[in-house]
mmCIF file of N, CA, C and O in Angstrom:
data_model
loop_
_atom_site.group_PDB
_atom_site.id
_atom_site.type_symbol
_atom_site.label_atom_id
_atom_site.label_comp_id
_atom_site.label_asym_id
_atom_site.label_seq_id
_atom_site.Cartn_x
_atom_site.Cartn_y
_atom_site.Cartn_z
ATOM 1 N N MET E 13 -66.197 -3.808 40.064
ATOM 2 C CA MET E 13 -64.989 -3.591 40.851
ATOM 3 C C MET E 13 -63.788 -4.159 40.093
ATOM 4 O O MET E 13 -63.812 -5.295 39.623
ATOM 5 N N THR E 14 -62.749 -3.393 39.984
ATOM 6 C CA THR E 14 -61.538 -3.818 39.294
ATOM 7 C C THR E 14 -60.762 -4.778 40.191
ATOM 8 O O THR E 14 -60.566 -4.496 41.379
ATOM 9 N N PRO E 15 -60.344 -5.931 39.640
ATOM 10 C CA PRO E 15 -59.580 -6.872 40.473
ATOM 11 C C PRO E 15 -58.227 -6.291 40.849
ATOM 12 O O PRO E 15 -57.670 -5.455 40.134
ATOM 13 N N SER E 16 -57.698 -6.743 41.970
ATOM 14 C CA SER E 16 -56.375 -6.303 42.384
ATOM 15 C C SER E 16 -55.348 -6.829 41.383
ATOM 16 O O SER E 16 -55.620 -7.747 40.605
ATOM 17 N N ARG E 17 -54.192 -6.259 41.402
ATOM 18 C CA ARG E 17 -53.133 -6.706 40.489
ATOM 19 C C ARG E 17 -52.806 -8.181 40.719
ATOM 20 O O ARG E 17 -52.693 -8.938 39.738
ATOM 21 N N PRO E 18 -52.648 -8.645 41.982
ATOM 22 C CA PRO E 18 -52.410 -10.072 42.182
ATOM 23 C C PRO E 18 -53.527 -10.943 41.605
ATOM 24 O O PRO E 18 -53.256 -11.958 40.964
ATOM 25 N N ALA E 19 -54.775 -10.547 41.801
ATOM 26 C CA ALA E 19 -55.898 -11.329 41.266
ATOM 27 C C ALA E 19 -55.846 -11.346 39.743
ATOM 28 O O ALA E 19 -56.078 -12.385 39.114
ATOM 29 N N TYR E 20 -55.535 -10.217 39.149
ATOM 30 C CA TYR E 20 -55.431 -10.108 37.699
ATOM 31 C C TYR E 20 -54.339 -11.039 37.174
ATOM 32 O O TYR E 20 -54.547 -11.791 36.222
ATOM 33 N N LEU E 21 -53.157 -10.994 37.786
ATOM 34 C CA LEU E 21 -52.032 -11.810 37.316
ATOM 35 C C LEU E 21 -52.305 -13.298 37.502
ATOM 36 O O LEU E 21 -52.003 -14.105 36.617
ATOM 37 N N ILE E 22 -52.870 -13.678 38.617
ATOM 38 C CA ILE E 22 -53.169 -15.095 38.859
ATOM 39 C C ILE E 22 -54.237 -15.580 37.889
ATOM 40 O O ILE E 22 -54.144 -16.689 37.355
ATOM 41 N N ASP E 23 -55.228 -14.752 37.623
ATOM 42 C CA ASP E 23 -56.253 -15.124 36.649
ATOM 43 C C ASP E 23 -55.632 -15.344 35.269
ATOM 44 O O ASP E 23 -55.960 -16.309 34.584
ATOM 45 N N LYS E 24 -54.741 -14.459 34.866
ATOM 46 C CA LYS E 24 -54.065 -14.617 33.575
ATOM 47 C C LYS E 24 -53.228 -15.899 33.561
ATOM 48 O O LYS E 24 -53.203 -16.608 32.555
ATOM 49 N N LEU E 25 -52.568 -16.209 34.666
ATOM 50 C CA LEU E 25 -51.762 -17.421 34.763
ATOM 51 C C LEU E 25 -52.642 -18.664 34.645
ATOM 52 O O LEU E 25 -52.339 -19.578 33.872
ATOM 53 N N ILE E 26 -53.730 -18.699 35.363
ATOM 54 C CA ILE E 26 -54.642 -19.842 35.349
ATOM 55 C C ILE E 26 -55.231 -20.054 33.955
ATOM 56 O O ILE E 26 -55.377 -21.191 33.502
ATOM 57 N N LYS E 27 -55.519 -18.970 33.266
ATOM 58 C CA LYS E 27 -56.094 -19.062 31.920
ATOM 59 C C LYS E 27 -55.025 -19.254 30.842
ATOM 60 O O LYS E 27 -55.345 -19.297 29.662
ATOM 61 N N ASN E 28 -53.761 -19.386 31.280
ATOM 62 C CA ASN E 28 -52.635 -19.579 30.368
ATOM 63 C C ASN E 28 -52.575 -18.460 29.331
ATOM 64 O O ASN E 28 -52.362 -18.690 28.143
ATOM 65 N N ASN E 29 -52.784 -17.244 29.831
ATOM 66 C CA ASN E 29 -52.826 -16.071 28.963
ATOM 67 C C ASN E 29 -51.940 -14.960 29.525
ATOM 68 O O ASN E 29 -52.221 -13.789 29.371
ATOM 69 N N ILE E 30 -50.865 -15.357 30.203
ATOM 70 C CA ILE E 30 -50.006 -14.389 30.872
ATOM 71 C C ILE E 30 -48.783 -14.111 30.000
ATOM 72 O O ILE E 30 -48.234 -15.021 29.375
ATOM 73 N N SER E 31 -48.409 -12.853 29.933
ATOM 74 C CA SER E 31 -47.225 -12.490 29.149
ATOM 75 C C SER E 31 -45.964 -12.792 29.961
ATOM 76 O O SER E 31 -46.017 -13.012 31.178
ATOM 77 N N LYS E 32 -44.849 -12.784 29.269
ATOM 78 C CA LYS E 32 -43.568 -13.032 29.935
ATOM 79 C C LYS E 32 -43.310 -11.980 31.017
ATOM 80 O O LYS E 32 -42.878 -12.302 32.117
ATOM 81 N N GLU E 33 -43.627 -10.726 30.714
ATOM 82 C CA GLU E 33 -43.421 -9.641 31.679
ATOM 83 C C GLU E 33 -44.336 -9.795 32.889
ATOM 84 O O GLU E 33 -43.923 -9.564 34.030
ATOM 85 N N GLU E 34 -45.590 -10.174 32.632
ATOM 86 C CA GLU E 34 -46.535 -10.375 33.739
ATOM 87 C C GLU E 34 -46.107 -11.544 34.615
ATOM 88 O O GLU E 34 -46.216 -11.481 35.842
ATOM 89 N N LEU E 35 -45.603 -12.619 34.001
ATOM 90 C CA LEU E 35 -45.128 -13.765 34.774
ATOM 91 C C LEU E 35 -43.936 -13.368 35.640
ATOM 92 O O LEU E 35 -43.869 -13.744 36.810
ATOM 93 N N LYS E 36 -43.028 -12.600 35.094
ATOM 94 C CA LYS E 36 -41.885 -12.114 35.884
ATOM 95 C C LYS E 36 -42.373 -11.284 37.074
ATOM 96 O O LYS E 36 -41.871 -11.421 38.185
ATOM 97 N N GLU E 37 -43.359 -10.425 36.823
ATOM 98 C CA GLU E 37 -43.925 -9.596 37.889
ATOM 99 C C GLU E 37 -44.560 -10.470 38.972
ATOM 100 O O GLU E 37 -44.334 -10.263 40.168
ATOM 101 N N LEU E 38 -45.354 -11.448 38.550
ATOM 102 C CA LEU E 38 -46.023 -12.336 39.498
ATOM 103 C C LEU E 38 -44.996 -13.066 40.357
ATOM 104 O O LEU E 38 -45.108 -13.092 41.591
ATOM 105 N N LEU E 39 -43.992 -13.648 39.726
ATOM 106 C CA LEU E 39 -42.984 -14.403 40.473
ATOM 107 C C LEU E 39 -42.189 -13.510 41.411
ATOM 108 O O LEU E 39 -41.883 -13.904 42.541
ATOM 109 N N ALA E 40 -41.871 -12.300 40.979
ATOM 110 C CA ALA E 40 -41.140 -11.369 41.843
ATOM 111 C C ALA E 40 -41.981 -10.958 43.040
ATOM 112 O O ALA E 40 -41.486 -10.877 44.170
ATOM 113 N N ASN E 41 -43.279 -10.722 42.797
ATOM 114 C CA ASN E 41 -44.156 -10.277 43.878
ATOM 115 C C ASN E 41 -44.463 -11.389 44.877
ATOM 116 O O ASN E 41 -44.658 -11.114 46.060
ATOM 117 N N ILE E 42 -44.536 -12.624 44.417
ATOM 118 C CA ILE E 42 -44.799 -13.727 45.344
ATOM 119 C C ILE E 42 -43.670 -13.828 46.370
ATOM 120 O O ILE E 42 -43.903 -14.127 47.524
ATOM 121 N N GLY E 43 -42.451 -13.531 45.945
ATOM 122 C CA GLY E 43 -41.310 -13.570 46.860
ATOM 123 C C GLY E 43 -41.206 -12.360 47.761
ATOM 124 O O GLY E 43 -40.459 -12.370 48.737
ATOM 125 N N ASP E 44 -41.949 -11.319 47.475
ATOM 126 C CA ASP E 44 -41.933 -10.092 48.269
ATOM 127 C C ASP E 44 -42.825 -10.292 49.489
ATOM 128 O O ASP E 44 -44.023 -10.525 49.367
ATOM 129 N N THR E 45 -42.245 -10.199 50.668
ATOM 130 C CA THR E 45 -43.013 -10.490 51.881
ATOM 131 C C THR E 45 -44.220 -9.574 52.045
ATOM 132 O O THR E 45 -45.239 -9.980 52.590
ATOM 133 N N GLU E 46 -44.138 -8.344 51.557
ATOM 134 C CA GLU E 46 -45.274 -7.428 51.667
ATOM 135 C C GLU E 46 -46.423 -7.845 50.753
ATOM 136 O O GLU E 46 -47.584 -7.622 51.061
ATOM 137 N N MET E 47 -46.113 -8.465 49.618
ATOM 138 C CA MET E 47 -47.125 -8.861 48.653
ATOM 139 C C MET E 47 -47.593 -10.292 48.854
ATOM 140 O O MET E 47 -48.670 -10.665 48.408
ATOM 141 N N SER E 48 -46.805 -11.108 49.508
ATOM 142 C CA SER E 48 -47.105 -12.534 49.643
ATOM 143 C C SER E 48 -48.489 -12.784 50.232
ATOM 144 O O SER E 48 -49.201 -13.677 49.782
ATOM 145 N N GLU E 49 -48.871 -12.019 51.233
ATOM 146 C CA GLU E 49 -50.169 -12.226 51.878
ATOM 147 C C GLU E 49 -51.316 -11.992 50.903
ATOM 148 O O GLU E 49 -52.276 -12.749 50.865
ATOM 149 N N GLU E 50 -51.209 -10.957 50.091
ATOM 150 C CA GLU E 50 -52.275 -10.671 49.127
ATOM 151 C C GLU E 50 -52.373 -11.789 48.083
ATOM 152 O O GLU E 50 -53.461 -12.228 47.733
ATOM 153 N N TYR E 51 -51.226 -12.276 47.619
ATOM 154 C CA TYR E 51 -51.240 -13.393 46.664
ATOM 155 C C TYR E 51 -51.798 -14.653 47.330
ATOM 156 O O TYR E 51 -52.553 -15.403 46.712
ATOM 157 N N ALA E 52 -51.437 -14.891 48.573
ATOM 158 C CA ALA E 52 -51.934 -16.066 49.297
ATOM 159 C C ALA E 52 -53.460 -16.008 49.411
ATOM 160 O O ALA E 52 -54.132 -17.025 49.246
ATOM 161 N N GLU E 53 -54.004 -14.837 49.694
ATOM 162 C CA GLU E 53 -55.456 -14.684 49.812
ATOM 163 C C GLU E 53 -56.147 -14.974 48.478
ATOM 164 O O GLU E 53 -57.174 -15.654 48.446
ATOM 165 N N VAL E 54 -55.583 -14.467 47.386
ATOM 166 C CA VAL E 54 -56.173 -14.694 46.066
ATOM 167 C C VAL E 54 -56.127 -16.179 45.721
ATOM 168 O O VAL E 54 -57.119 -16.755 45.250
ATOM 169 N N LEU E 55 -54.986 -16.824 45.973
ATOM 170 C CA LEU E 55 -54.860 -18.249 45.670
ATOM 171 C C LEU E 55 -55.775 -19.098 46.548
ATOM 172 O O LEU E 55 -56.380 -20.058 46.076
ATOM 173 N N GLU E 56 -55.893 -18.743 47.820
ATOM 174 C CA GLU E 56 -56.776 -19.488 48.717
ATOM 175 C C GLU E 56 -58.224 -19.398 48.237
ATOM 176 O O GLU E 56 -58.952 -20.397 48.210
ATOM 177 N N LYS E 57 -58.642 -18.205 47.826
ATOM 178 C CA LYS E 57 -59.999 -18.028 47.312
ATOM 179 C C LYS E 57 -60.216 -18.891 46.068
ATOM 180 O O LYS E 57 -61.242 -19.557 45.931
ATOM 181 N N TYR E 58 -59.239 -18.916 45.184
ATOM 182 C CA TYR E 58 -59.338 -19.703 43.954
ATOM 183 C C TYR E 58 -59.447 -21.192 44.272
ATOM 184 O O TYR E 58 -60.305 -21.890 43.739
ATOM 185 N N PHE E 59 -58.570 -21.697 45.151
ATOM 186 C CA PHE E 59 -58.594 -23.122 45.476
ATOM 187 C C PHE E 59 -59.859 -23.507 46.239
ATOM 188 O O PHE E 59 -60.406 -24.595 46.028
ATOM 189 N N ASN E 60 -60.368 -22.639 47.086
ATOM 190 C CA ASN E 60 -61.632 -22.915 47.766
ATOM 191 C C ASN E 60 -62.779 -23.001 46.763
ATOM 192 O O ASN E 60 -63.673 -23.840 46.901
ATOM 193 N N GLN E 61 -62.739 -22.155 45.742
ATOM 194 C CA GLN E 61 -63.746 -22.200 44.685
ATOM 195 C C GLN E 61 -63.652 -23.525 43.932
ATOM 196 O O GLN E 61 -64.668 -24.155 43.642
ATOM 197 N N LEU E 62 -62.440 -23.973 43.616
ATOM 198 C CA LEU E 62 -62.258 -25.255 42.939
ATOM 199 C C LEU E 62 -62.800 -26.404 43.781
ATOM 200 O O LEU E 62 -63.472 -27.304 43.259
ATOM 201 N N LEU E 63 -62.513 -26.387 45.071
ATOM 202 C CA LEU E 63 -63.010 -27.431 45.960
ATOM 203 C C LEU E 63 -64.530 -27.448 45.993
ATOM 204 O O LEU E 63 -65.145 -28.517 45.923
ATOM 205 N N ALA E 64 -65.132 -26.282 46.093
ATOM 206 C CA ALA E 64 -66.593 -26.195 46.126
ATOM 207 C C ALA E 64 -67.197 -26.724 44.830
ATOM 208 O O ALA E 64 -68.191 -27.455 44.857
ATOM 209 N N GLU E 65 -66.591 -26.393 43.704
ATOM 210 C CA GLU E 65 -67.087 -26.883 42.419
ATOM 211 C C GLU E 65 -66.967 -28.401 42.326
ATOM 212 O O GLU E 65 -67.875 -29.075 41.850
ATOM 213 N N ASN E 66 -65.855 -28.943 42.796
ATOM 214 C CA ASN E 66 -65.659 -30.390 42.742
ATOM 215 C C ASN E 66 -66.602 -31.122 43.677
ATOM 216 O O ASN E 66 -67.100 -32.197 43.337
ATOM 217 N N ILE E 67 -66.869 -30.557 44.836
ATOM 218 C CA ILE E 67 -67.811 -31.176 45.770
ATOM 219 C C ILE E 67 -69.207 -31.183 45.151
ATOM 220 O O ILE E 67 -69.917 -32.185 45.220
ATOM 221 N N THR E 68 -69.580 -30.079 44.511
ATOM 222 C CA THR E 68 -70.884 -30.001 43.847
ATOM 223 C C THR E 68 -70.977 -31.023 42.729
ATOM 224 O O THR E 68 -71.973 -31.737 42.611
ATOM 225 N N LYS E 69 -69.945 -31.125 41.906
ATOM 226 C CA LYS E 69 -69.941 -32.101 40.805
ATOM 227 C C LYS E 69 -70.041 -33.521 41.347
ATOM 228 O O LYS E 69 -70.773 -34.346 40.810
ATOM 229 N N LYS E 70 -69.306 -33.815 42.412
ATOM 230 C CA LYS E 70 -69.341 -35.150 42.987
ATOM 231 C C LYS E 70 -70.738 -35.454 43.523
ATOM 232 O O LYS E 70 -71.270 -36.531 43.302
ATOM 233 N N PHE E 71 -71.340 -34.487 44.203
ATOM 234 C CA PHE E 71 -72.681 -34.678 44.731
ATOM 235 C C PHE E 71 -73.666 -34.952 43.598
ATOM 236 O O PHE E 71 -74.471 -35.874 43.670
ATOM 237 N N ILE E 72 -73.598 -34.165 42.553
ATOM 238 C CA ILE E 72 -74.503 -34.343 41.413
ATOM 239 C C ILE E 72 -74.269 -35.694 40.761
ATOM 240 O O ILE E 72 -75.226 -36.425 40.473
ATOM 241 N N ASN E 73 -73.026 -36.072 40.541
ATOM 242 C CA ASN E 73 -72.715 -37.356 39.909
ATOM 243 C C ASN E 73 -73.123 -38.538 40.776
ATOM 244 O O ASN E 73 -73.562 -39.551 40.244
ATOM 245 N N ASP E 74 -72.984 -38.419 42.081
ATOM 246 C CA ASP E 74 -73.371 -39.503 42.976
ATOM 247 C C ASP E 74 -74.881 -39.667 43.028
ATOM 248 O O ASP E 74 -75.384 -40.761 43.314
ATOM 249 N N GLU E 75 -75.633 -38.627 42.740
ATOM 250 C CA GLU E 75 -77.081 -38.678 42.806
ATOM 251 C C GLU E 75 -77.731 -39.154 41.490
ATOM 252 O O GLU E 75 -78.903 -39.451 41.472
ATOM 253 N N LEU E 76 -76.936 -39.166 40.425
ATOM 254 C CA LEU E 76 -77.510 -39.578 39.141
ATOM 255 C C LEU E 76 -77.700 -41.086 39.102
ATOM 256 O O LEU E 76 -76.834 -41.841 39.531
ATOM 257 N N PRO E 77 -78.832 -41.559 38.577
ATOM 258 C CA PRO E 77 -79.048 -43.001 38.480
ATOM 259 C C PRO E 77 -78.125 -43.592 37.419
ATOM 260 O O PRO E 77 -77.784 -42.942 36.449
ATOM 261 N N GLU E 78 -77.755 -44.835 37.624
ATOM 262 C CA GLU E 78 -76.853 -45.503 36.667
ATOM 263 C C GLU E 78 -77.607 -46.157 35.565
ATOM 264 O O GLU E 78 -78.700 -46.524 35.604
#
């Protein structure tokens, strides 16, 4: 499945691989009320993934013997 344009742009931003034109597009679209919800959903999914990864890492690290 091809990612949505917001998902594509945010992924490029996170990987520090976004072009100047793509960054302009991302910033313009975030301010667009019609697009804001889609960007919010993509960002929420990303941050929830980060939280889950950190919780897993913490659990694993807390279980390791010293």
